[in-house]
PDB file of C-alpha atoms in Angstrom:
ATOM      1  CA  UNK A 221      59.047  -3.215  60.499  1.00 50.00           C
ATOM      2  CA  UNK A 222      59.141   0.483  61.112  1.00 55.00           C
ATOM      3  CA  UNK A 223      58.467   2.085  57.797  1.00 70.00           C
ATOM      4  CA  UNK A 224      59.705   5.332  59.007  1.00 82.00           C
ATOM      5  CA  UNK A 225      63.272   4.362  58.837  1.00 87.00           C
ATOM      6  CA  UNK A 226      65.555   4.728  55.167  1.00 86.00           C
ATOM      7  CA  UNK A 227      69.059   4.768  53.997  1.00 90.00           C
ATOM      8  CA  UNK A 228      69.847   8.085  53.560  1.00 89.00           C
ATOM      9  CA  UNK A 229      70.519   8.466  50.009  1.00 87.00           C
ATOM     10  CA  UNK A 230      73.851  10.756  50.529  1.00 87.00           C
ATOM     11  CA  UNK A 231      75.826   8.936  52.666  1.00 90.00           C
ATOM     12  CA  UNK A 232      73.941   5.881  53.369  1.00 85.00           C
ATOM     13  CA  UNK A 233      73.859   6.262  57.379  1.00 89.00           C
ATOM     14  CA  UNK A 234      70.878   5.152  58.796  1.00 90.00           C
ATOM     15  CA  UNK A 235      67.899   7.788  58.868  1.00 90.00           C
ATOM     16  CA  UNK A 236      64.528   8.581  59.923  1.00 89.00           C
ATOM     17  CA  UNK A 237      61.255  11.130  58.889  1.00 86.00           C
ATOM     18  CA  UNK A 238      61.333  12.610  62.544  1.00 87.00           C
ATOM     19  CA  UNK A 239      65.031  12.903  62.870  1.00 87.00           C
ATOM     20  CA  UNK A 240      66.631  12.988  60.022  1.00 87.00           C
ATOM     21  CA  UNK A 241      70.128  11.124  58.801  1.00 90.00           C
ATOM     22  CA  UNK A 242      72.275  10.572  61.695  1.00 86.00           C
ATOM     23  CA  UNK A 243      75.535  10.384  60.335  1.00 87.00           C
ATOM     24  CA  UNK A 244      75.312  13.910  57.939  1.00 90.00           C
ATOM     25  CA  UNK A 245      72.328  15.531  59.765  1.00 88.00           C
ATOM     26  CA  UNK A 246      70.492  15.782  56.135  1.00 89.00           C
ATOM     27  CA  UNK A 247      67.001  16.543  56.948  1.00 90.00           C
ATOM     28  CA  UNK A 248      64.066  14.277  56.899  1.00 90.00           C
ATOM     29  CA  UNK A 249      63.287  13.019  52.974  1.00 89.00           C
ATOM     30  CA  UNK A 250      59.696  11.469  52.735  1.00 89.00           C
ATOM     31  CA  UNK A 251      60.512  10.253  49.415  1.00 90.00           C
ATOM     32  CA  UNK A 252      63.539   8.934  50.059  1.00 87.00           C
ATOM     33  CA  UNK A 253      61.804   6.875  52.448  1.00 87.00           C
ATOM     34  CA  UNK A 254      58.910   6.118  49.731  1.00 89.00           C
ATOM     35  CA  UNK A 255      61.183   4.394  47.570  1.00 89.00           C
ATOM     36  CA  UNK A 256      62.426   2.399  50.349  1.00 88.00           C
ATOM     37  CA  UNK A 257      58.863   1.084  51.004  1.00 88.00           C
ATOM     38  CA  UNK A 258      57.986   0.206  47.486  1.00 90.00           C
ATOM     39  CA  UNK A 259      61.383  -1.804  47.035  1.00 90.00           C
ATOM     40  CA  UNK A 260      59.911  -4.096  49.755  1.00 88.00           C
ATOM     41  CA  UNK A 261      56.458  -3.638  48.235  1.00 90.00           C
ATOM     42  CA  UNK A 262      58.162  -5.040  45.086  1.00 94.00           C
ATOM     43  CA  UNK A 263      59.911  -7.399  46.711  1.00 92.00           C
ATOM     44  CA  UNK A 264      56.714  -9.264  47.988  1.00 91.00           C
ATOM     45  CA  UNK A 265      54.949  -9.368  45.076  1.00 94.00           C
ATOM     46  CA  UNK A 266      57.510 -10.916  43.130  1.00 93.00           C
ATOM     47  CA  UNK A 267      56.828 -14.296  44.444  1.00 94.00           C
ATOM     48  CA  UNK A 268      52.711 -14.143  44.309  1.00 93.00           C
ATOM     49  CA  UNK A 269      53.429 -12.993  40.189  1.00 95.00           C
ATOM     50  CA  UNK A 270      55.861 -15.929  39.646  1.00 93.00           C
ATOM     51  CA  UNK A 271      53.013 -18.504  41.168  1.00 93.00           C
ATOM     52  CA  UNK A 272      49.646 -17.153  39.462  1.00 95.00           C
ATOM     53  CA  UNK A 273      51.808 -16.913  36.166  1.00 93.00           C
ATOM     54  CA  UNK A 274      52.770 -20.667  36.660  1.00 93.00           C
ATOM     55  CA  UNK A 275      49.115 -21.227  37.415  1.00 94.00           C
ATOM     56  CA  UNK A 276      48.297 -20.195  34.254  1.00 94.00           C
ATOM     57  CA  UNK A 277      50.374 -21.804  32.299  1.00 93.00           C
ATOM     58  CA  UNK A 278      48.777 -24.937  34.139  1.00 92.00           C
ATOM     59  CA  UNK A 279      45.222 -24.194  33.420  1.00 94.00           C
ATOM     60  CA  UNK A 280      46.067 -22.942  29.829  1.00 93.00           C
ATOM     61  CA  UNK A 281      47.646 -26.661  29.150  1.00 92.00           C
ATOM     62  CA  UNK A 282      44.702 -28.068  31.000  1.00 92.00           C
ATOM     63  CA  UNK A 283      42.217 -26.085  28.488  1.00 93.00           C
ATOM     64  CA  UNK A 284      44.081 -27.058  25.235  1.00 93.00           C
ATOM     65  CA  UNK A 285      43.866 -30.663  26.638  1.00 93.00           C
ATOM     66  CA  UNK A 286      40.150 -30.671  27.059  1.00 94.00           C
ATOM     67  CA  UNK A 287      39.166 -28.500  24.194  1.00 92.00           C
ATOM     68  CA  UNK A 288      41.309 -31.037  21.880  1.00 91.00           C
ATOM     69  CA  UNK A 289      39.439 -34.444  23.571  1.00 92.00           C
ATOM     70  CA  UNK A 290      36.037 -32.661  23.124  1.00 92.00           C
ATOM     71  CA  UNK A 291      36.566 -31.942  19.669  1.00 92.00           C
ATOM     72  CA  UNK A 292      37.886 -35.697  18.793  1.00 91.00           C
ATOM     73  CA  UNK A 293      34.112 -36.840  20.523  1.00 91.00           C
ATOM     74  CA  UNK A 294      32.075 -34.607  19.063  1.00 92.00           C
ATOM     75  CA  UNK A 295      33.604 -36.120  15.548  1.00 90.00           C
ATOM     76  CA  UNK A 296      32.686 -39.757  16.533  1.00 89.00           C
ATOM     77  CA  UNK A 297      28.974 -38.735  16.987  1.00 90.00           C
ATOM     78  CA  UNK A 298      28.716 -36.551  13.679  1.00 87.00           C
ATOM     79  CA  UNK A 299      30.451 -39.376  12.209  1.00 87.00           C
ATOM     80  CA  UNK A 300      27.589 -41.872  13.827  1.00 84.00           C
ATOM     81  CA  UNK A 301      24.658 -39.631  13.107  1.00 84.00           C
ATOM     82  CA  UNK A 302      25.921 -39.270   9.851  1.00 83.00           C
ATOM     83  CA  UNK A 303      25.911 -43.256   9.319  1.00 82.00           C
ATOM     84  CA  UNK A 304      22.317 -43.566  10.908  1.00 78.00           C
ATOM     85  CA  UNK A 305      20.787 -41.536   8.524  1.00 73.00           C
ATOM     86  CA  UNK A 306      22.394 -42.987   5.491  1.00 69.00           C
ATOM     87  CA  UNK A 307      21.496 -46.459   6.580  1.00 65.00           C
ATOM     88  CA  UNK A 308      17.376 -45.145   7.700  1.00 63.00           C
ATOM     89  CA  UNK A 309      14.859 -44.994   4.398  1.00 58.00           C
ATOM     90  CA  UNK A 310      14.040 -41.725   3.012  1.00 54.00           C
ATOM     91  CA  UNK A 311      10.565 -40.829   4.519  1.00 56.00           C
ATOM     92  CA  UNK A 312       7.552 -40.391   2.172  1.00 53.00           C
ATOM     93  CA  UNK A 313       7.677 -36.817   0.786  1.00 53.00           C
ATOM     94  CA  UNK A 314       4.153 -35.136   0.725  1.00 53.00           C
ATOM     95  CA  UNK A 315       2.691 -31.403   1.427  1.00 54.00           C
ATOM     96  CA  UNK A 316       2.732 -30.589   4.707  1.00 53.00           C
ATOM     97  CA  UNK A 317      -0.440 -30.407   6.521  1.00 52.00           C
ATOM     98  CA  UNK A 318      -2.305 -26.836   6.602  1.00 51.00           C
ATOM     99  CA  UNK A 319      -2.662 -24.890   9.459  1.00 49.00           C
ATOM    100  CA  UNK A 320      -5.155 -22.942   9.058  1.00 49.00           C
ATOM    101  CA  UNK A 321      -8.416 -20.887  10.948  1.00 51.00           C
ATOM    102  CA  UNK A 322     -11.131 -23.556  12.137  1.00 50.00           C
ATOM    103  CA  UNK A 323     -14.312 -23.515  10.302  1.00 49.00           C
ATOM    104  CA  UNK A 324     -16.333 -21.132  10.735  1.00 47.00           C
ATOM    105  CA  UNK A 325     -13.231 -18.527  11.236  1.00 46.00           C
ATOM    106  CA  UNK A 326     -12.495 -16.251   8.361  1.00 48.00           C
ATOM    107  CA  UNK A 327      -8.955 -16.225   6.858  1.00 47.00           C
ATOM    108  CA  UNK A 328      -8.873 -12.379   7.285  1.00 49.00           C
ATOM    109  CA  UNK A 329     -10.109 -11.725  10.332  1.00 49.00           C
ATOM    110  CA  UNK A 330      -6.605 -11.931  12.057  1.00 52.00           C
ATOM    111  CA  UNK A 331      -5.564  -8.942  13.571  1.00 51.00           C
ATOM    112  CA  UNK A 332      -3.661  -6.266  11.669  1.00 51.00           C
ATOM    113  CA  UNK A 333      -5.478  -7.697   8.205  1.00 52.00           C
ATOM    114  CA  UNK A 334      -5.884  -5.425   5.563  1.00 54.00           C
ATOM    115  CA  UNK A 335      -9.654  -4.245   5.707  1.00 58.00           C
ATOM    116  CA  UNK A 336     -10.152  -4.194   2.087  1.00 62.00           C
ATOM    117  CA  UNK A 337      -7.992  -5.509  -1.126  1.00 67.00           C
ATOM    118  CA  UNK A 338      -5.464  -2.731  -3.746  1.00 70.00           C
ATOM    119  CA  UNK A 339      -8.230  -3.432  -6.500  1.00 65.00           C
ATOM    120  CA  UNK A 340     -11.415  -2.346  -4.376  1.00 70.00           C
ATOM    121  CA  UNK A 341      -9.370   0.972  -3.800  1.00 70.00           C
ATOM    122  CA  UNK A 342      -7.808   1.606  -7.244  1.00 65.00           C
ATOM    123  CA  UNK A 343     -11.524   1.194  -8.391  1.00 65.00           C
ATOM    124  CA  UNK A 344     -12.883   3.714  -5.479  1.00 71.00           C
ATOM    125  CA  UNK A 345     -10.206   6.455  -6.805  1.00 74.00           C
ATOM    126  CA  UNK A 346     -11.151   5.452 -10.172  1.00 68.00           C
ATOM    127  CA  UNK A 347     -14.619   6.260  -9.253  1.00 68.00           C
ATOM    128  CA  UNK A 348     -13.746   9.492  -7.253  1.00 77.00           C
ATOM    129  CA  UNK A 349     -11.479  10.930 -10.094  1.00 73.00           C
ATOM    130  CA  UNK A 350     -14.150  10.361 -12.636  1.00 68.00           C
ATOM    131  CA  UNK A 351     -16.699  12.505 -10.647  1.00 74.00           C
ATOM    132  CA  UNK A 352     -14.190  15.182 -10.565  1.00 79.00           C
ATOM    133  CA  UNK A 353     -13.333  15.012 -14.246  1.00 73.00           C
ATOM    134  CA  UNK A 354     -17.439  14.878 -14.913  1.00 70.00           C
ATOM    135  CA  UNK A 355     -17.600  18.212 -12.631  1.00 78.00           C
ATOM    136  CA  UNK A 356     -15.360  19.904 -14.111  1.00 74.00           C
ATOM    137  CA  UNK A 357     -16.445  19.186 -17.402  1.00 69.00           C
ATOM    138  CA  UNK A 358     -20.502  20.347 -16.172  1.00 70.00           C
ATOM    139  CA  UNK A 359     -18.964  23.961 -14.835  1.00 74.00           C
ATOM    140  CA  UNK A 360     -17.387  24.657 -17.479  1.00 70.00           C
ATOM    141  CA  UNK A 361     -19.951  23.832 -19.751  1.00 64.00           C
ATOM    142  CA  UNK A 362     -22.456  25.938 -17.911  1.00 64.00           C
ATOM    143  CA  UNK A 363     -20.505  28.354 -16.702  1.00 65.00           C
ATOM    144  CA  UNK A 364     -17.023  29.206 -19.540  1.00 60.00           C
ATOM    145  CA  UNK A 365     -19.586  28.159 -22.137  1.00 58.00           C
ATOM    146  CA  UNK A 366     -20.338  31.834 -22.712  1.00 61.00           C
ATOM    147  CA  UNK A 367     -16.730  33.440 -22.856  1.00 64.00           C
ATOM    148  CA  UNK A 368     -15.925  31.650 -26.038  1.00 66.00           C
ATOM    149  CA  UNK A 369     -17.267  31.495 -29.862  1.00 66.00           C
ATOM    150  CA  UNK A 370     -19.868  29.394 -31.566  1.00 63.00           C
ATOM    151  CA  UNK A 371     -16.474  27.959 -33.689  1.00 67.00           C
ATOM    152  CA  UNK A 372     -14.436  27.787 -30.349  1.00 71.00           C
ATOM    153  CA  UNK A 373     -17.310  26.023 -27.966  1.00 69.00           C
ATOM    154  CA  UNK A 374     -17.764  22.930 -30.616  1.00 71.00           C
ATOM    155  CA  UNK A 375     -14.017  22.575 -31.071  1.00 78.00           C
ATOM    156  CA  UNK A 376     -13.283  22.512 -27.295  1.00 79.00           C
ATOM    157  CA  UNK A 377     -16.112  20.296 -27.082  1.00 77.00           C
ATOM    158  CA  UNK A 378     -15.343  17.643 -29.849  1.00 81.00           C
ATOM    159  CA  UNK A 379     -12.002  17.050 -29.043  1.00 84.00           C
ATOM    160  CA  UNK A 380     -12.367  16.852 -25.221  1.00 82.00           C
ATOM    161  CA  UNK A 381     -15.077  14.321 -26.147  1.00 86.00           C
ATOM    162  CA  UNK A 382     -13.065  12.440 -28.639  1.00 88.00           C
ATOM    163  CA  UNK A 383     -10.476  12.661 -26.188  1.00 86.00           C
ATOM    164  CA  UNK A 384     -12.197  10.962 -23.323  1.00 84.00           C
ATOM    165  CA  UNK A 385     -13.971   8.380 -25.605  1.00 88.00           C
ATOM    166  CA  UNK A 386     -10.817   7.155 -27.332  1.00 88.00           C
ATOM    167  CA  UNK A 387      -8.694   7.083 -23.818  1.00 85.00           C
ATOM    168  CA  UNK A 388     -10.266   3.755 -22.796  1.00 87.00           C
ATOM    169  CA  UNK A 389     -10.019   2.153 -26.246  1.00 87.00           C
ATOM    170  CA  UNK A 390      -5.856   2.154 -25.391  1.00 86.00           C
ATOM    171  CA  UNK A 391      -6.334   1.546 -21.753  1.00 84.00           C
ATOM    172  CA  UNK A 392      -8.285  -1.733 -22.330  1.00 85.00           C
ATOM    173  CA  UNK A 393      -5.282  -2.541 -24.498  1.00 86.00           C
ATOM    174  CA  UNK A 394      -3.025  -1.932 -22.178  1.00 83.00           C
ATOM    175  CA  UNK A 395      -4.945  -4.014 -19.390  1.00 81.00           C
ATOM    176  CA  UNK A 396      -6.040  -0.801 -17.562  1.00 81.00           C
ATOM    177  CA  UNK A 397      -9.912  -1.332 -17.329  1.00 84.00           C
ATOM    178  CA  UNK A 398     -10.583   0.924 -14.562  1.00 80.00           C
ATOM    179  CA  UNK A 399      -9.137   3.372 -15.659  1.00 81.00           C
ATOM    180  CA  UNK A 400     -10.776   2.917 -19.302  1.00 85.00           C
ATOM    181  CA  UNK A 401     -14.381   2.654 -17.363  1.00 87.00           C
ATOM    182  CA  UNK A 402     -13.837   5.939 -15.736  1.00 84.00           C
ATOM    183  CA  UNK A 403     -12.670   7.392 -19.178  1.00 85.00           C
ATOM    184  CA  UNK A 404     -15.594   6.021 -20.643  1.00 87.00           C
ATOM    185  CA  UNK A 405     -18.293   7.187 -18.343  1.00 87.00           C
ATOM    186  CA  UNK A 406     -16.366  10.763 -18.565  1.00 86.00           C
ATOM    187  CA  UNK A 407     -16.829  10.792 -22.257  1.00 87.00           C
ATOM    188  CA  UNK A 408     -20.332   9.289 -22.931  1.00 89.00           C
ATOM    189  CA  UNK A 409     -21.359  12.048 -20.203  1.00 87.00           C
ATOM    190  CA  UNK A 410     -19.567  15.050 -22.547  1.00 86.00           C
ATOM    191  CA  UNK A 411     -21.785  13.592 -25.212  1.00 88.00           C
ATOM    192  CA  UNK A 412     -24.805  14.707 -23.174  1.00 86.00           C
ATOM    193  CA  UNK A 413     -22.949  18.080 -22.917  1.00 84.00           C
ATOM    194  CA  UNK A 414     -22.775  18.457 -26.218  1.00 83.00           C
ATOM    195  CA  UNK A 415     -26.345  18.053 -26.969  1.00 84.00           C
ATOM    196  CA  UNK A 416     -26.710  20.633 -24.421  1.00 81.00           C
ATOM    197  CA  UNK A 417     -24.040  22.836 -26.173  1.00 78.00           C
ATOM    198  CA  UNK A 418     -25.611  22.360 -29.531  1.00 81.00           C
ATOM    199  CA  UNK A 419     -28.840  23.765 -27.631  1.00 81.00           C
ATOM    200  CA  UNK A 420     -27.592  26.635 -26.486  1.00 76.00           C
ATOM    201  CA  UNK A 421     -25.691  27.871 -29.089  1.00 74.00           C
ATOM    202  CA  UNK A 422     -28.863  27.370 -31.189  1.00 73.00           C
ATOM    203  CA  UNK A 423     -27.423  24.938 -33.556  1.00 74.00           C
ATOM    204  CA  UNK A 424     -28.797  23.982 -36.959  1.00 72.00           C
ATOM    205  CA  UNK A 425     -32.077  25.352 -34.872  1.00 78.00           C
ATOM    206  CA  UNK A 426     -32.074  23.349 -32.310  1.00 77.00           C
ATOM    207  CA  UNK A 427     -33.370  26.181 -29.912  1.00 78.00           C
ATOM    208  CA  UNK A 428     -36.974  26.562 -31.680  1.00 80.00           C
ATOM    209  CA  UNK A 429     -37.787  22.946 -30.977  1.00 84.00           C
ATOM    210  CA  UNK A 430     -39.502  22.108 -27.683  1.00 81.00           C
ATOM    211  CA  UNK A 431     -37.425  21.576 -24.744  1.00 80.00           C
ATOM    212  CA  UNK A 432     -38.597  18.093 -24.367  1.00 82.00           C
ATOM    213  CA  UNK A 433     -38.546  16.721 -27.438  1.00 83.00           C
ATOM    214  CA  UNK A 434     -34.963  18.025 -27.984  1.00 87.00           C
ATOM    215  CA  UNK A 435     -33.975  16.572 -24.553  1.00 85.00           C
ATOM    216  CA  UNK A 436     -35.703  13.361 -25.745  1.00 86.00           C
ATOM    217  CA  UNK A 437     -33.731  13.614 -28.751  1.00 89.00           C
ATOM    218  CA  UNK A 438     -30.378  13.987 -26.469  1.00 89.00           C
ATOM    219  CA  UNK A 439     -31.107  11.091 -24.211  1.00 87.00           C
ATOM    220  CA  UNK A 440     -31.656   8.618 -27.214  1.00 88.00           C
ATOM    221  CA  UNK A 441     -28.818   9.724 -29.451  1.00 90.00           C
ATOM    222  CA  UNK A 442     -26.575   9.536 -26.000  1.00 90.00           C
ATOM    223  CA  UNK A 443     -28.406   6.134 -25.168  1.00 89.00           C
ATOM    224  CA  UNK A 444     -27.189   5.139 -29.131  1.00 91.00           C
ATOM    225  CA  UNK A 445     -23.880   6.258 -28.680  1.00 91.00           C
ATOM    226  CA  UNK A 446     -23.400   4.403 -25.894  1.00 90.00           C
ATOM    227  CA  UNK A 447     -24.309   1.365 -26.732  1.00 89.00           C
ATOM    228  CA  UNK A 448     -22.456   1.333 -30.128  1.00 91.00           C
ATOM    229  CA  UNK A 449     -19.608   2.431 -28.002  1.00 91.00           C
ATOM    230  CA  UNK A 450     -19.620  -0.833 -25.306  1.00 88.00           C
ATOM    231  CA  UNK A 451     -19.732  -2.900 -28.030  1.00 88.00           C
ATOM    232  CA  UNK A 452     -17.052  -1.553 -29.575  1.00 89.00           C
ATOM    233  CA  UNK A 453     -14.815  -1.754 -26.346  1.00 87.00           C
ATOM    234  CA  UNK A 454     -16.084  -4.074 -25.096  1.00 86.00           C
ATOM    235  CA  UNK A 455     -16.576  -2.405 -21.353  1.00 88.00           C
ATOM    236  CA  UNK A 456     -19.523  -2.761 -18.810  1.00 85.00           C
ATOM    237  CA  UNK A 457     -20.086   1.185 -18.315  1.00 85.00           C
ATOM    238  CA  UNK A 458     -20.942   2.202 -21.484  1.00 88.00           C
ATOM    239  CA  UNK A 459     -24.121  -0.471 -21.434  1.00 86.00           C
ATOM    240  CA  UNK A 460     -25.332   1.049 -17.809  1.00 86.00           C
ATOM    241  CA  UNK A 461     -25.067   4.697 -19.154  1.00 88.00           C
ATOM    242  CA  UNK A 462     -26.848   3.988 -21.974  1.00 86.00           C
ATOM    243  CA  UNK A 463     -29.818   2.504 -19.689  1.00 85.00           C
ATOM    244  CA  UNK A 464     -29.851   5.466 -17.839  1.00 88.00           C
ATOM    245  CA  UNK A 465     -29.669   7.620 -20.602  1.00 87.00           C
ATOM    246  CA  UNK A 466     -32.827   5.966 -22.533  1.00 84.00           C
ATOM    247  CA  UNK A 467     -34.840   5.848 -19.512  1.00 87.00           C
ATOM    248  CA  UNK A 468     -36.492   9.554 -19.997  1.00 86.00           C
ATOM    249  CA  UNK A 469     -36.602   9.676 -23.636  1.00 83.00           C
ATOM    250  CA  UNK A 470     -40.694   8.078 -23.555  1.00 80.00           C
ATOM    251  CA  UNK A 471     -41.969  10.464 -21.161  1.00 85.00           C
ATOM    252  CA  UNK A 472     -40.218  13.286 -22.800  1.00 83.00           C
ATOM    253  CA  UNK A 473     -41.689  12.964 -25.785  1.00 78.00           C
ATOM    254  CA  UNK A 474     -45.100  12.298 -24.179  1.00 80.00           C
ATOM    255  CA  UNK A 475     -44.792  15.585 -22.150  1.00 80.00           C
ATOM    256  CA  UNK A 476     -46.110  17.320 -25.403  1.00 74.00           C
ATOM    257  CA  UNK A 477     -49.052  15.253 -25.853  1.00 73.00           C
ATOM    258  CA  UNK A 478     -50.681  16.774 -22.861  1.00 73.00           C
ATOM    259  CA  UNK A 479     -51.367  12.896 -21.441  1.00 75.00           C
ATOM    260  CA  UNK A 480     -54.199  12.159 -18.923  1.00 76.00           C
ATOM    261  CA  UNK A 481     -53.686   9.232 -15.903  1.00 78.00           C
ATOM    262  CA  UNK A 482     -53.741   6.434 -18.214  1.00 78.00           C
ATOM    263  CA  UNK A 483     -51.692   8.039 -20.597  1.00 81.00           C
ATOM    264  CA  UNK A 484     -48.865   8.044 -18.453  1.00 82.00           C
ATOM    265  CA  UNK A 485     -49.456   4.856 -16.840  1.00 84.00           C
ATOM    266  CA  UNK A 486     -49.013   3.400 -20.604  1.00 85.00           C
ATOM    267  CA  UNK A 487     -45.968   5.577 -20.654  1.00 82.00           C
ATOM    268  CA  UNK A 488     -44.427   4.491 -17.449  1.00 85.00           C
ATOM    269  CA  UNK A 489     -45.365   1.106 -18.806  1.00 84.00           C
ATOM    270  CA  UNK A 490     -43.498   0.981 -21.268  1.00 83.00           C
ATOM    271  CA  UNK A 491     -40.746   2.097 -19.486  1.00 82.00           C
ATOM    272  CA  UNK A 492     -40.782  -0.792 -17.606  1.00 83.00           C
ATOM    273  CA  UNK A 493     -41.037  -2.814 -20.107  1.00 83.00           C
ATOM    274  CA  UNK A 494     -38.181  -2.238 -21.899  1.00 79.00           C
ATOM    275  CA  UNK A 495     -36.220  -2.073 -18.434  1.00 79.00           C
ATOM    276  CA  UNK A 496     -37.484  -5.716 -17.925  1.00 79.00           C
ATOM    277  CA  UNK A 497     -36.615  -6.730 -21.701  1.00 80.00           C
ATOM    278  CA  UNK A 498     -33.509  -5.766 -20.564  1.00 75.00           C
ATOM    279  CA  UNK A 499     -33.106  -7.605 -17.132  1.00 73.00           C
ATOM    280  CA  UNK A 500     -34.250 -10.912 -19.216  1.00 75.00           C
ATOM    281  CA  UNK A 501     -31.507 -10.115 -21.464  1.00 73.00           C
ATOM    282  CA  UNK A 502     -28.672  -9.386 -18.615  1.00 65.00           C
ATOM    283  CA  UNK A 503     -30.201 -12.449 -16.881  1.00 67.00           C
ATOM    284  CA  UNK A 504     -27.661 -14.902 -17.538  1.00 58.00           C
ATOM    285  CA  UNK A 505     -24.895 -12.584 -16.667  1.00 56.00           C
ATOM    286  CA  UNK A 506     -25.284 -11.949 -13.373  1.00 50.00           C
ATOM    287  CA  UNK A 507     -23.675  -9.460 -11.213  1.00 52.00           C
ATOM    288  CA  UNK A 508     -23.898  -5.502 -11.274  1.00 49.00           C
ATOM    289  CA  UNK A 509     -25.037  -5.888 -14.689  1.00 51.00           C
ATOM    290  CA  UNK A 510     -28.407  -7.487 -13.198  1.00 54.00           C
ATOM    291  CA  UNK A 511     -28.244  -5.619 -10.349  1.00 54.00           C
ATOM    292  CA  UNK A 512     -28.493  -2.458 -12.327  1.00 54.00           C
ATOM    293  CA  UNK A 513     -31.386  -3.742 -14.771  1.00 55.00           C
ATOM    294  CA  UNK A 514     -33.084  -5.012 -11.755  1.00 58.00           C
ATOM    295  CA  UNK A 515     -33.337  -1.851  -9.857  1.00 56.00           C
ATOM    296  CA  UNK A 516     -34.526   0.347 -13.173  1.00 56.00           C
ATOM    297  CA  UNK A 517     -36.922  -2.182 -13.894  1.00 55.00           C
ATOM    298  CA  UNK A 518     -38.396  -2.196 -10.464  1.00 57.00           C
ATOM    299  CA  UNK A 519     -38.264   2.227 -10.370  1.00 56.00           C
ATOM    300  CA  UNK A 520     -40.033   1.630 -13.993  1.00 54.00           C
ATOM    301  CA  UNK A 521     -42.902  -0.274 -12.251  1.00 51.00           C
ATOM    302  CA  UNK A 522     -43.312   1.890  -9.578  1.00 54.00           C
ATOM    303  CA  UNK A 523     -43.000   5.011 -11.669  1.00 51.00           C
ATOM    304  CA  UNK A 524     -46.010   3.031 -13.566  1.00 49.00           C
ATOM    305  CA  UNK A 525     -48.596   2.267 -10.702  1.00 53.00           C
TER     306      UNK A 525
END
């Protein structure tokens, strides 16, 4: 079929692209002879539409058909399955068995673990914030101790002491114990400051006595306090500071005495002594507390040899 060949749309004599219409001499019209193609175009296609829409309509009823049988079996063996289990007896019902690391494995030492637990750090900024608090509290006793009165300097002091001391009496209520043990220690070391403070402000003539017998003095009225205090509240600290704080007080007061070798070997002695009394006494507690007793008694008995 030549495609080149159309009607000619104005009188409908037969016409063609190179020659034009033959009956009215119109000139060559390409579209003209466009439309003419695509009418056959149409034409064809007509047919092939008509089939694949009836092919369709075949394979659409053939999918409803199947879907509907599957559905219709796959009832039947719920319904079965269903019947099987009501019919079986109930197993026993007991805890599962553990999965767990082998022996010898550690049940942290999975990768990603967390290296160490929420208390172990609350406790380690406990610590840290209680050395800055204690810092501060050393500067500005040494340092802003001069820019204020004799009147000013012992109320600052007081209530900044009674402050920190009665801080851990409503944390330990409250359930907070690290923070009332950092509190604590914070406190029972501004009572050393104000022994200190009393010194230097020459208080009730504290300045004319000899340095170490009023530092003696200090460390046994702190090592009093403290002790009074843990039993009060009932915390660990205050028992350890007040160790600490008792451990000078002998050879402080010896100093004066102007003590030969054995002198101070009965000193150091007795140091040890009392930090042994006081490992036999922490001995069924276990723990830092013996830990702590254990290494002052053993720096008294050096200290003494």
């Amino acid at each position: 079929m030549n495609d080149t060949r159309y009607p000619c749309p104005a009188c409908g004599a037969p016409a063609d692209l190179s020659a034009g219409c033959s009956g009215c001499r119109r000139a060559p019209d390409p579209i003209a002879a466009e439309v003419v193609r695509l009418s056959r175009e149409v034409a064809e296609l007509e047919p092939q539409v008509e089939r694949a829409r009836r092919a369709y309509t075949e394979l659409a009823g053939r999918l409803s058909t199947v879907s509907g049988r599957r559905a219709e079996l796959a009832a039947v063996v719920r319904a079965g399955l269903a019947a099987s289990v009501v019919a079986r007896p109930a197993p026993l019902v007991g805890p599962p068995p553990s999965i767990g690391p082998g022996p010898g494995v550690a049940a942290d030492s999975r990768p990603g673990a967390a290296e160490t637990s929420t208390r172990t750090v609350q406790g380690l900024l406990f610590v840290l914030g209680g050395l800055l608090l204690g810092t501060a509290a050393v500067v500005f006793t040494a340092v802003a101790w001069a820019a204020v009165g004799v009147a000013g300097r012992a109320l600052i002091l007081a209530a900044f002491t009674a402050l920190a001391l009665g801080v851990p009496l409503l944390a330990v209520r409250r359930g907070l114990r690290g923070t009332a043990e950092t509190f604590a220690a914070v406190g029972l070391l501004l009572v050393v400051l104000d022994g200190y403070a009393a010194w230097s402000v020459d208080l009730a003539g504290v300045a004319d006595w000899p340095g170490s017998r009023y530092a003696a003095l200090v460390g046994g009225a702190s090592a009093a306090v403290a002790v009074a205090y843990g039993r009060w509240s009932g915390l660990t600290g205050p028992w350890f500071a007040a160790l600490v704080a008792a451990q000078p007080a002998l050879p402080l007061l010896a100093a004066e005495a102007g003590l030969g070798a054995a002198g101070w070997a009965l000193v150091l002695l007795g140091v040890a002594s009392l930090n042994l009394a006081v490992l036999a006494a922490l001995r069924g507690r276990g723990g830092a507390a013996q830990l702590v007793g254990r290494v002052l008694a053993g720096t008294g008995h050096v200290a003494a040899l």
